Structures are given as structure tokens and as C-alpha cells.
């Protein structure tokens, strides 16, 4: 029916070029056009197998900047690629983990710790998606408005807890990125890893907010939900700080809209189900 | 100059009149697409499936063009926006099935030779169009009431 016409034979070799260029040795952000091509490929072919295969033949371990750019690219493809990407990624968990062994200490240009933490986060993300296949890569609220989890309070509680754990991991990683900025240097490569983190943390935040609200309304168990509420409030303040710091990075704000949260967390007990603005 | 070359290309590459229309509307000229061009293209989406696919394939190609041709991308977003409102129902289905094409343009980047961030217009347009395609109710409403969006897509603007 109304699908795109794609030249399948040409795109395979193009993909290899795009992966190579996205993960090249230059200390910049992975070029968006190459990352985008990788994403579009997974949609056109409804498969990410060639993306993973292409990634594995790159000498990304040869250089810490290349490794870091590969991780940013992988993160973006997991987020925006065809949903099958998240499923197929599970078979590559061991390979991803093996990348930690390639870097010792802090590395020549100071990416060592960042690489280890990024891999740790990506593995946690993949573990989450393995447990909760109903979520997409960016946790977009709109597409899952009728999530079934709120019908079963126990499952809902679990899911929210797991989302909060992932949110904590994003927070740990973003703090590490900020602490690794080098004064007087162009931090574009490091900053570009924050793009995916801002988007993902906001998706998770919106989800948690509406799910917690719905749980309060449907169960009426305010006391039982207290641990989640206090954890939610603490995360809210950390996110406000994270977004505030991001809003001072011109490179980042030119690329994406950094969300602005109210200073104080919204009241989850209130009846009005006003969603946090986009 | 570019107009002459495009004219030659249209002939040597054997583009159909429908394809030529889309190519002209989404060219690198620093103006357009005009309301007339967009209106004609959106009408042609009703013709037959050959014309429909020629239009969508050409828009698709333009949407995936490289940074240097950012005007192709920006203008194609405008034409697509117009066709989503005035064109055939098939355009809506096409856009839904291929939303990732528009969605992934929300981070489009290009800095021109003068250091201008010309990607920003693309990012903004892609963001607006993504939320429109995702909001079925709003799109339905806007397809019925066309005034609310006209200001966004009509008129000759300079880029």
C-alpha cells in the first residue's frame, strides 16, 4: 500500500558508509545525517541486523572517541529505530559489555569513565526493555496512552519502580558527563551524548507522572504509594537541575528544546489530570 | 542559473510533468513554494496511483536530501503539510506509515558557508509536522477547517 520505494541493494553499502562516518575519529558529535540514515535503514528494512553487523566490523575499540561516538549512535538507533531494534539488540548485549574491556583507566582523552558508564546505562536500558516490551525507545507518552499496566496495580508499581531506577541511572551518567567537560576545549562530542539523555529522561518523567496519577485515582491507596511519591519528588528536583544545566549549553539548545519543569513537583494526589506540558 | 540547469535535468532525466512540478516547488531557489504550486500538487494526489506515487517518491527523495540542500528538505515539509490538509486521504496514510522520515528530521543540522544555522527552520517544521501527524483528531479537524493552518504554509517567503 502506501509505503516508500526503497532501493534495497544500494542501501546496504550506504549503511556501512554511514556507520563508518558516524563513528569516525574526529572529536565531534556523530554527524546527525549519518545517524539518521542508520535509523531510517531499520525502518525501511524492518530489521537492525545489518546495523549491528556493520557496527561490529568497525575498529571502534581502536580509539576512545570512536568508541564513545559508537555508543551515542547505538543509543540513538535504539531510541528512534524500528521497534524491532530493541528486540534484536538483546542478542548484542554481550558484545556491548565486551566494549568495557577495551578501555583501561581514564584513557588518553578522558573518555574511559564515560564509556564505562554509558555502556552500563545502555545495558540497564536494554534490560528494562526486555522486561517491559510494551515501551518504545523514547518512552513516548502519546503512543502508549492506554497502557494496560495501570489496570493491575502490582504490575504498575513494579513498572514505575523500574522506570525510576532507569531514571536514576540517566542522572548518574549525565552528572559524569558534566564533570568531564574540559575548560577551553570544544566539548561538542561529550555534549552530544546529552541529547539522547534529555529526551529519554523527559519521556520517562512524563510517563511516571501520568501513571502515578492514574494509580492514585484508580486504587485510592495513597499510603501504599507513598514510597513512589517521595522518590518521584526527589527525581523531580534532580531533573529540574539537569535541564537547567543543559539550558546553558548553546550547542544543545540549538538542537533540541530542553524541557522546562515547574520548580516544585506536581501534586499527584490532585484530581485534575493535567499532563506536564510538552 | 539553477533554474536553467534544473530545466535541462528535467528533460535529460526524463521526469514526468508531475515530477517536474514537485521538483520545481521544492527547488534550491531562495523563494517558494508558492501557494499555487502547492495547491496544484495537492490536487494531483487525487489523480491516480501513478501520479500519487510520483509525488510522494519525489517528496521522499527531497526529504532525505543532504544538508547542503536544506531548502529541498524544508520546502518538501511545507508541500507535505499542504497535501496533508488539501490532498487525498492517501497522503495521510502515507505520512502515518512513514512518520519516522519526518520525525528524524527534528534534529536536522546544517550550517551554511556564512556560519548560519539554516537547519533550525527544518527542525521547527519537522517538529510541527510530527505532532500534527500524530494527532489524528487535530488533523481531521484541520482537513475540514482549512483556515487555521493556511498562514503556516501559504504565501511566498524568503529563505
CSV table of N, CA, C and O in Angstrom, one decimal, chain A residues 1-118:
chain,number,residue,atom,x,y,z
A,1,UNK,N,0.8,-1.2,0.0
A,1,UNK,CA,0.0,0.0,0.0
A,1,UNK,C,0.9,1.3,0.0
A,1,UNK,O,1.7,1.4,-0.9
A,2,UNK,N,0.6,2.2,0.9
A,2,UNK,CA,1.3,3.4,0.9
A,2,UNK,C,2.7,3.4,1.6
A,2,UNK,O,2.9,4.0,2.6
A,3,UNK,N,3.6,2.6,1.0
A,3,UNK,CA,4.9,2.5,1.6
A,3,UNK,C,5.9,3.3,0.7
A,3,UNK,O,5.6,3.6,-0.4
A,4,UNK,N,7.1,3.4,1.2
A,4,UNK,CA,8.1,4.1,0.4
A,4,UNK,C,8.7,3.1,-0.5
A,4,UNK,O,8.8,1.9,-0.3
A,5,UNK,N,9.2,3.7,-1.6
A,5,UNK,CA,10.0,2.9,-2.5
A,5,UNK,C,11.5,3.0,-2.2
A,5,UNK,O,12.1,4.0,-2.2
A,6,UNK,N,12.1,1.9,-1.8
A,6,UNK,CA,13.4,1.9,-1.3
A,6,UNK,C,14.3,1.0,-2.2
A,6,UNK,O,13.9,-0.1,-2.5
A,7,UNK,N,15.4,1.5,-2.6
A,7,UNK,CA,16.4,0.7,-3.4
A,7,UNK,C,17.2,-0.1,-2.4
A,7,UNK,O,18.1,0.3,-1.8
A,8,UNK,N,16.7,-1.4,-2.2
A,8,UNK,CA,17.3,-2.2,-1.2
A,8,UNK,C,18.7,-2.6,-1.5
A,8,UNK,O,19.5,-2.8,-0.5
A,9,UNK,N,19.1,-2.7,-2.7
A,9,UNK,CA,20.5,-3.2,-3.0
A,9,UNK,C,21.5,-2.1,-2.6
A,9,UNK,O,22.6,-2.4,-2.1
A,10,UNK,N,21.2,-0.9,-2.9
A,10,UNK,CA,22.1,0.2,-2.7
A,10,UNK,C,22.2,0.5,-1.2
A,10,UNK,O,23.3,0.9,-0.7
A,11,UNK,N,21.1,0.4,-0.4
A,11,UNK,CA,21.1,0.9,0.9
A,11,UNK,C,22.1,0.1,1.9
A,11,UNK,O,22.6,0.7,2.8
A,12,UNK,N,22.3,-1.2,1.6
A,12,UNK,CA,23.3,-2.0,2.4
A,12,UNK,C,24.7,-1.4,2.4
A,12,UNK,O,25.3,-1.2,3.5
A,13,UNK,N,25.2,-1.0,1.3
A,13,UNK,CA,26.5,-0.5,1.2
A,13,UNK,C,26.5,1.0,1.8
A,13,UNK,O,27.5,1.4,2.4
A,14,UNK,N,25.4,1.7,1.5
A,14,UNK,CA,25.3,3.0,2.1
A,14,UNK,C,25.4,3.0,3.6
A,14,UNK,O,26.0,3.8,4.3
A,15,UNK,N,24.7,2.0,4.2
A,15,UNK,CA,24.7,1.8,5.6
A,15,UNK,C,26.1,1.7,6.2
A,15,UNK,O,26.4,2.4,7.2
A,16,UNK,N,26.9,0.9,5.6
A,16,UNK,CA,28.3,0.7,6.0
A,16,UNK,C,29.0,2.0,6.1
A,16,UNK,O,29.7,2.3,7.0
A,17,UNK,N,28.8,2.8,5.0
A,17,UNK,CA,29.5,4.1,5.0
A,17,UNK,C,29.0,5.0,6.1
A,17,UNK,O,29.7,5.7,6.7
A,18,UNK,N,27.6,5.0,6.3
A,18,UNK,CA,27.1,5.8,7.3
A,18,UNK,C,27.6,5.5,8.7
A,18,UNK,O,27.9,6.4,9.5
A,19,UNK,N,27.7,4.2,9.0
A,19,UNK,CA,28.2,3.8,10.3
A,19,UNK,C,29.6,4.2,10.4
A,19,UNK,O,30.0,4.7,11.5
A,20,UNK,N,30.4,4.0,9.4
A,20,UNK,CA,31.8,4.4,9.4
A,20,UNK,C,32.0,5.9,9.7
A,20,UNK,O,32.8,6.3,10.5
A,21,UNK,N,31.2,6.7,9.0
A,21,UNK,CA,31.3,8.1,9.2
A,21,UNK,C,30.8,8.6,10.5
A,21,UNK,O,31.3,9.6,11.1
A,22,UNK,N,29.7,8.0,11.0
A,22,UNK,CA,29.2,8.4,12.3
A,22,UNK,C,30.1,8.1,13.4
A,22,UNK,O,30.2,8.8,14.4
A,23,UNK,N,31.0,7.1,13.2
A,23,UNK,CA,31.9,6.7,14.3
A,23,UNK,C,33.3,7.0,14.0
A,23,UNK,O,34.3,6.3,14.4
A,24,UNK,N,33.6,8.0,13.2
A,24,UNK,CA,34.9,8.3,12.8
A,24,UNK,C,35.7,8.9,14.0
A,24,UNK,O,35.2,9.2,15.0
A,25,UNK,N,37.0,9.2,13.7
A,25,UNK,CA,37.9,9.5,14.8
A,25,UNK,C,37.9,11.0,15.3
A,25,UNK,O,38.4,11.3,16.3
A,26,UNK,N,37.2,11.8,14.5
A,26,UNK,CA,37.1,13.2,14.9
A,26,UNK,C,36.4,13.4,16.2
A,26,UNK,O,35.3,12.9,16.4
A,27,UNK,N,36.9,14.3,17.0
A,27,UNK,CA,36.3,14.6,18.3
A,27,UNK,C,35.1,15.6,18.2
A,27,UNK,O,35.2,16.7,18.6
A,28,UNK,N,34.1,15.1,17.5
A,28,UNK,CA,32.9,16.0,17.3
A,28,UNK,C,31.6,15.1,17.7
A,28,UNK,O,31.8,13.9,18.0
A,29,UNK,N,30.5,15.7,17.5
A,29,UNK,CA,29.3,14.9,17.7
A,29,UNK,C,29.2,13.9,16.5
A,29,UNK,O,29.7,14.3,15.4
A,30,UNK,N,28.6,12.7,16.6
A,30,UNK,CA,28.4,11.9,15.4
A,30,UNK,C,27.5,12.7,14.5
A,30,UNK,O,26.5,13.3,15.0
A,31,UNK,N,27.8,12.8,13.2
A,31,UNK,CA,27.0,13.6,12.3
A,31,UNK,C,25.6,13.1,12.3
A,31,UNK,O,25.4,11.9,12.0
A,32,UNK,N,24.7,14.0,12.5
A,32,UNK,CA,23.3,13.6,12.5
A,32,UNK,C,22.8,12.9,11.3
A,32,UNK,O,22.0,12.0,11.3
A,33,UNK,N,23.3,13.4,10.1
A,33,UNK,CA,22.8,12.8,8.9
A,33,UNK,C,23.1,11.3,8.8
A,33,UNK,O,22.4,10.5,8.2
A,34,UNK,N,24.3,11.0,9.3
A,34,UNK,CA,24.7,9.6,9.2
A,34,UNK,C,23.9,8.7,10.3
A,34,UNK,O,23.5,7.6,10.0
A,35,UNK,N,23.7,9.3,11.4
A,35,UNK,CA,22.9,8.6,12.5
A,35,UNK,C,21.5,8.4,11.9
A,35,UNK,O,20.9,7.4,12.1
A,36,UNK,N,21.0,9.5,11.3
A,36,UNK,CA,19.6,9.4,10.8
A,36,UNK,C,19.5,8.3,9.8
A,36,UNK,O,18.5,7.6,9.7
A,37,UNK,N,20.5,8.2,8.9
A,37,UNK,CA,20.4,7.2,7.9
A,37,UNK,C,20.4,5.8,8.5
A,37,UNK,O,19.7,4.9,8.0
A,38,UNK,N,21.1,5.6,9.6
A,38,UNK,CA,21.1,4.3,10.3
A,38,UNK,C,19.7,4.0,10.8
A,38,UNK,O,19.1,2.9,10.7
A,39,UNK,N,19.1,5.1,11.4
A,39,UNK,CA,17.7,5.0,11.9
A,39,UNK,C,16.7,4.6,10.8
A,39,UNK,O,15.9,3.7,10.9
A,40,UNK,N,16.8,5.4,9.7
A,40,UNK,CA,15.8,5.2,8.6
A,40,UNK,C,16.0,3.8,8.0
A,40,UNK,O,15.0,3.1,7.7
A,41,UNK,N,17.3,3.3,8.0
A,41,UNK,CA,17.5,1.9,7.5
A,41,UNK,C,16.7,0.9,8.3
A,41,UNK,O,16.1,0.0,7.7
A,42,UNK,N,16.7,1.0,9.6
A,42,UNK,CA,16.0,0.0,10.4
A,42,UNK,C,14.5,0.0,10.1
A,42,UNK,O,13.8,-1.0,10.1
A,43,UNK,N,13.9,1.2,9.7
A,43,UNK,CA,12.5,1.3,9.4
A,43,UNK,C,12.2,0.7,8.0
A,43,UNK,O,11.3,-0.1,7.8
A,44,UNK,N,13.1,1.0,7.1
A,44,UNK,CA,12.9,0.6,5.7
A,44,UNK,C,13.0,-0.9,5.6
A,44,UNK,O,12.3,-1.6,4.9
A,45,UNK,N,13.9,-1.5,6.4
A,45,UNK,CA,14.2,-3.0,6.3
A,45,UNK,C,13.5,-3.8,7.4
A,45,UNK,O,13.6,-5.0,7.4
A,46,UNK,N,12.9,-3.0,8.3
A,46,UNK,CA,12.2,-3.7,9.5
A,46,UNK,C,13.2,-4.6,10.1
A,46,UNK,O,12.9,-5.7,10.6
A,47,UNK,N,14.4,-4.2,10.2
A,47,UNK,CA,15.5,-5.0,10.8
A,47,UNK,C,16.7,-4.2,11.1
A,47,UNK,O,17.0,-3.2,10.4
A,48,UNK,N,17.4,-4.5,12.2
A,48,UNK,CA,18.6,-3.8,12.6
A,48,UNK,C,19.8,-4.7,12.5
A,48,UNK,O,20.9,-4.3,12.9
A,49,UNK,N,19.6,-5.9,12.0
A,49,UNK,CA,20.7,-6.9,11.9
A,49,UNK,C,21.9,-6.3,11.2
A,49,UNK,O,23.1,-6.4,11.7
A,50,UNK,N,21.7,-5.6,10.1
A,50,UNK,CA,22.8,-5.1,9.3
A,50,UNK,C,23.5,-4.0,10.1
A,50,UNK,O,24.7,-3.7,9.9
A,51,UNK,N,22.7,-3.2,10.8
A,51,UNK,CA,23.3,-2.1,11.6
A,51,UNK,C,24.3,-2.7,12.7
A,51,UNK,O,25.4,-2.2,12.8
A,52,UNK,N,23.8,-3.8,13.4
A,52,UNK,CA,24.7,-4.4,14.4
A,52,UNK,C,26.0,-5.0,13.7
A,52,UNK,O,27.1,-4.8,14.2
A,53,UNK,N,25.7,-5.7,12.6
A,53,UNK,CA,26.8,-6.3,11.9
A,53,UNK,C,27.8,-5.3,11.5
A,53,UNK,O,29.0,-5.4,11.6
A,54,UNK,N,27.3,-4.2,10.9
A,54,UNK,CA,28.1,-3.1,10.4
A,54,UNK,C,28.9,-2.4,11.5
A,54,UNK,O,30.1,-2.0,11.4
A,55,UNK,N,28.3,-2.3,12.7
A,55,UNK,CA,29.0,-1.7,13.9
A,55,UNK,C,30.1,-2.6,14.3
A,55,UNK,O,31.2,-2.1,14.7
A,56,UNK,N,29.9,-3.9,14.3
A,56,UNK,CA,30.9,-4.8,14.8
A,56,UNK,C,32.2,-4.9,14.0
A,56,UNK,O,33.2,-5.3,14.5
A,57,UNK,N,32.0,-4.6,12.7
A,57,UNK,CA,33.3,-4.6,11.9
A,57,UNK,C,34.0,-3.3,11.9
A,57,UNK,O,35.1,-3.2,11.3
A,58,UNK,N,33.5,-2.3,12.6
A,58,UNK,CA,34.2,-1.0,12.7
A,58,UNK,C,35.3,-1.2,13.8
A,58,UNK,O,35.1,-1.9,14.8
A,59,UNK,N,36.5,-0.6,13.5
A,59,UNK,CA,37.5,-0.6,14.6
A,59,UNK,C,37.2,0.4,15.7
A,59,UNK,O,38.1,1.2,16.0
A,60,UNK,N,36.1,0.3,16.3
A,60,UNK,CA,35.7,1.3,17.3
A,60,UNK,C,36.5,1.2,18.6
A,60,UNK,O,36.6,2.2,19.3
A,61,UNK,N,37.1,0.1,18.8
A,61,UNK,CA,37.9,0.0,20.0
A,61,UNK,C,39.3,0.5,19.9
A,61,UNK,O,40.0,0.7,20.9
A,62,UNK,N,39.6,0.9,18.7
A,62,UNK,CA,41.0,1.4,18.4
A,62,UNK,C,41.2,2.8,19.0
A,62,UNK,O,42.3,3.2,19.3
A,63,UNK,N,40.1,3.5,19.3
A,63,UNK,CA,40.2,4.8,19.8
A,63,UNK,C,39.0,5.2,20.7
A,63,UNK,O,37.9,4.8,20.4
A,64,UNK,N,39.3,5.9,21.8
A,64,UNK,CA,38.2,6.1,22.8
A,64,UNK,C,37.1,7.0,22.2
A,64,UNK,O,36.0,6.9,22.6
A,65,UNK,N,37.5,8.0,21.4
A,65,UNK,CA,36.5,8.9,20.8
A,65,UNK,C,35.6,8.1,19.9
A,65,UNK,O,34.3,8.2,19.9
A,66,UNK,N,36.2,7.2,19.1
A,66,UNK,CA,35.4,6.3,18.3
A,66,UNK,C,34.4,5.5,19.1
A,66,UNK,O,33.2,5.3,18.7
A,67,UNK,N,34.9,4.9,20.2
A,67,UNK,CA,34.0,4.1,21.0
A,67,UNK,C,32.9,4.9,21.5
A,67,UNK,O,31.7,4.5,21.5
A,68,UNK,N,33.2,6.1,22.0
A,68,UNK,CA,32.1,6.9,22.6
A,68,UNK,C,31.1,7.3,21.5
A,68,UNK,O,29.9,7.3,21.8
A,69,UNK,N,31.6,7.7,20.3
A,69,UNK,CA,30.6,8.0,19.2
A,69,UNK,C,29.8,6.8,18.8
A,69,UNK,O,28.6,7.0,18.5
A,70,UNK,N,30.4,5.7,18.9
A,70,UNK,CA,29.6,4.5,18.5
A,70,UNK,C,28.5,4.3,19.5
A,70,UNK,O,27.3,3.9,19.2
A,71,UNK,N,28.8,4.5,20.8
A,71,UNK,CA,27.7,4.4,21.9
A,71,UNK,C,26.6,5.4,21.7
A,71,UNK,O,25.4,5.1,21.9
A,72,UNK,N,27.0,6.6,21.3
A,72,UNK,CA,25.9,7.6,21.1
A,72,UNK,C,25.1,7.2,19.9
A,72,UNK,O,23.8,7.3,20.0
A,73,UNK,N,25.7,6.7,18.9
A,73,UNK,CA,25.0,6.3,17.7
A,73,UNK,C,24.0,5.1,18.0
A,73,UNK,O,22.9,5.1,17.6
A,74,UNK,N,24.5,4.1,18.8
A,74,UNK,CA,23.7,3.0,19.2
A,74,UNK,C,22.5,3.5,20.0
A,74,UNK,O,21.4,3.0,19.8
A,75,UNK,N,22.8,4.4,20.9
A,75,UNK,CA,21.7,4.9,21.8
A,75,UNK,C,20.6,5.5,20.9
A,75,UNK,O,19.4,5.3,21.1
A,76,UNK,N,21.0,6.3,19.9
A,76,UNK,CA,20.0,7.0,19.1
A,76,UNK,C,19.2,6.0,18.2
A,76,UNK,O,18.0,6.2,18.0
A,77,UNK,N,19.9,5.0,17.8
A,77,UNK,CA,19.2,4.0,16.9
A,77,UNK,C,18.2,3.2,17.8
A,77,UNK,O,17.1,2.8,17.4
A,78,UNK,N,18.7,2.9,19.0
A,78,UNK,CA,17.7,2.2,19.9
A,78,UNK,C,16.5,3.0,20.2
A,78,UNK,O,15.4,2.5,20.3
A,79,UNK,N,16.7,4.3,20.3
A,79,UNK,CA,15.6,5.2,20.7
A,79,UNK,C,14.7,5.4,19.5
A,79,UNK,O,13.5,5.4,19.6
A,80,UNK,N,15.2,5.7,18.3
A,80,UNK,CA,14.4,6.1,17.2
A,80,UNK,C,14.2,5.1,16.1
A,80,UNK,O,13.4,5.3,15.2
A,81,UNK,N,14.9,4.0,16.2
A,81,UNK,CA,14.8,3.0,15.2
A,81,UNK,C,13.5,2.2,15.2
A,81,UNK,O,12.7,2.4,16.1
A,82,UNK,N,13.3,1.4,14.2
A,82,UNK,CA,12.1,0.5,14.2
A,82,UNK,C,12.1,-0.3,15.5
A,82,UNK,O,13.1,-0.7,16.0
A,83,UNK,N,10.9,-0.5,16.1
A,83,UNK,CA,10.8,-1.2,17.4
A,83,UNK,C,11.5,-2.6,17.4
A,83,UNK,O,12.0,-3.0,18.5
A,84,UNK,N,11.7,-3.2,16.3
A,84,UNK,CA,12.4,-4.5,16.3
A,84,UNK,C,13.9,-4.3,16.8
A,84,UNK,O,14.5,-5.3,17.2
A,85,UNK,N,14.4,-3.1,16.6
A,85,UNK,CA,15.8,-2.8,17.0
A,85,UNK,C,16.0,-3.2,18.5
A,85,UNK,O,17.0,-3.8,18.9
A,86,UNK,N,15.0,-2.8,19.3
A,86,UNK,CA,15.2,-3.1,20.8
A,86,UNK,C,15.2,-4.6,21.0
A,86,UNK,O,15.9,-5.1,21.9
A,87,UNK,N,14.4,-5.4,20.3
A,87,UNK,CA,14.4,-6.8,20.4
A,87,UNK,C,15.7,-7.4,19.9
A,87,UNK,O,16.3,-8.3,20.6
A,88,UNK,N,16.1,-7.0,18.8
A,88,UNK,CA,17.3,-7.6,18.2
A,88,UNK,C,18.6,-7.1,19.0
A,88,UNK,O,19.6,-7.8,18.9
A,89,UNK,N,18.5,-6.0,19.6
A,89,UNK,CA,19.7,-5.6,20.4
A,89,UNK,C,20.0,-6.5,21.5
A,89,UNK,O,21.2,-6.6,22.0
A,90,UNK,N,19.0,-7.3,22.0
A,90,UNK,CA,19.2,-8.2,23.1
A,90,UNK,C,20.3,-9.2,22.8
A,90,UNK,O,21.0,-9.7,23.7
A,91,UNK,N,20.4,-9.6,21.6
A,91,UNK,CA,21.4,-10.6,21.2
A,91,UNK,C,22.8,-10.0,21.1
A,91,UNK,O,23.8,-10.7,20.9
A,92,UNK,N,22.9,-8.6,21.3
A,92,UNK,CA,24.2,-8.0,21.2
A,92,UNK,C,24.7,-7.4,22.6
A,92,UNK,O,25.6,-6.7,22.6
A,93,UNK,N,24.0,-7.8,23.6
A,93,UNK,CA,24.3,-7.4,24.9
A,93,UNK,C,25.7,-7.7,25.3
A,93,UNK,O,26.5,-6.9,25.9
A,94,UNK,N,26.1,-9.0,25.0
A,94,UNK,CA,27.5,-9.4,25.4
A,94,UNK,C,28.6,-8.6,24.7
A,94,UNK,O,29.6,-8.3,25.2
A,95,UNK,N,28.3,-8.4,23.4
A,95,UNK,CA,29.2,-7.6,22.6
A,95,UNK,C,29.4,-6.2,23.2
A,95,UNK,O,30.5,-5.7,23.4
A,96,UNK,N,28.2,-5.6,23.6
A,96,UNK,CA,28.2,-4.3,24.2
A,96,UNK,C,29.1,-4.3,25.5
A,96,UNK,O,29.9,-3.4,25.7
A,97,UNK,N,28.8,-5.3,26.3
A,97,UNK,CA,29.6,-5.4,27.5
A,97,UNK,C,31.1,-5.6,27.3
A,97,UNK,O,31.9,-5.0,28.0
A,98,UNK,N,31.4,-6.3,26.2
A,98,UNK,CA,32.8,-6.5,26.0
A,98,UNK,C,33.6,-5.2,25.6
A,98,UNK,O,34.8,-5.1,25.8
A,99,UNK,N,32.8,-4.2,25.2
A,99,UNK,CA,33.5,-2.9,24.9
A,99,UNK,C,34.1,-2.3,26.2
A,99,UNK,O,35.0,-1.5,26.0
A,100,UNK,N,33.6,-2.6,27.3
A,100,UNK,CA,34.2,-2.0,28.6
A,100,UNK,C,35.6,-2.5,28.8
A,100,UNK,O,36.5,-1.8,29.4
A,101,UNK,N,35.9,-3.7,28.2
A,101,UNK,CA,37.3,-4.3,28.5
A,101,UNK,C,38.3,-3.6,27.5
A,101,UNK,O,39.5,-3.8,27.8
A,102,UNK,N,37.9,-2.9,26.5
A,102,UNK,CA,38.8,-2.4,25.6
A,102,UNK,C,39.5,-1.1,26.1
A,102,UNK,O,40.5,-0.7,25.6
A,103,UNK,N,38.9,-0.5,27.1
A,103,UNK,CA,39.4,0.8,27.6
A,103,UNK,C,39.9,0.6,29.0
A,103,UNK,O,39.2,0.1,29.9
A,104,UNK,N,41.2,1.0,29.3
A,104,UNK,CA,41.7,0.9,30.6
A,104,UNK,C,41.8,2.3,31.2
A,104,UNK,O,42.2,3.2,30.5
A,105,UNK,N,41.5,2.4,32.5
A,105,UNK,CA,41.7,3.7,33.2
A,105,UNK,C,40.8,4.8,32.6
A,105,UNK,O,39.7,4.5,32.1
A,106,UNK,N,41.4,6.0,32.6
A,106,UNK,CA,40.6,7.1,32.1
A,106,UNK,C,40.8,7.4,30.7
A,106,UNK,O,40.1,8.3,30.1
A,107,UNK,N,41.8,6.7,30.0
A,107,UNK,CA,42.0,6.9,28.6
A,107,UNK,C,42.8,8.2,28.4
A,107,UNK,O,42.9,9.1,29.2
A,108,UNK,N,43.4,8.3,27.2
A,108,UNK,CA,44.3,9.4,26.8
A,108,UNK,C,43.5,10.8,26.9
A,108,UNK,O,44.0,11.8,27.3
A,109,UNK,N,42.3,10.7,26.3
A,109,UNK,CA,41.5,12.0,26.2
A,109,UNK,C,40.3,12.0,27.2
A,109,UNK,O,39.4,12.8,27.1
A,110,UNK,N,40.4,11.2,28.3
A,110,UNK,CA,39.5,11.3,29.3
A,110,UNK,C,38.1,10.7,29.1
A,110,UNK,O,37.1,11.1,29.7
A,111,UNK,N,38.0,9.7,28.2
A,111,UNK,CA,36.7,9.2,27.9
A,111,UNK,C,36.4,7.8,28.6
A,111,UNK,O,35.3,7.3,28.5
A,112,UNK,N,37.5,7.3,29.2
A,112,UNK,CA,37.4,6.0,29.8
A,112,UNK,C,36.2,5.8,30.7
A,112,UNK,O,35.4,4.9,30.5
A,113,UNK,N,36.0,6.6,31.7
A,113,UNK,CA,35.0,6.5,32.6
A,113,UNK,C,33.6,6.7,31.9
A,113,UNK,O,32.6,6.1,32.3
A,114,UNK,N,33.6,7.7,31.0
A,114,UNK,CA,32.3,8.0,30.3
A,114,UNK,C,31.8,6.8,29.5
A,114,UNK,O,30.7,6.4,29.5
A,115,UNK,N,32.8,6.1,28.9
A,115,UNK,CA,32.5,4.9,28.1
A,115,UNK,C,31.9,3.8,29.0
A,115,UNK,O,30.8,3.2,28.7
A,116,UNK,N,32.6,3.6,30.1
A,116,UNK,CA,32.1,2.5,31.0
A,116,UNK,C,30.7,2.8,31.5
A,116,UNK,O,29.8,2.0,31.6
A,117,UNK,N,30.4,4.1,31.9
A,117,UNK,CA,29.1,4.5,32.4
A,117,UNK,C,28.1,4.4,31.4
A,117,UNK,O,26.9,4.0,31.6
A,118,UNK,N,28.4,4.8,30.1
A,118,UNK,CA,27.5,4.8,29.0
A,118,UNK,C,27.0,3.4,28.8
A,118,UNK,O,25.8,3.1,28.6
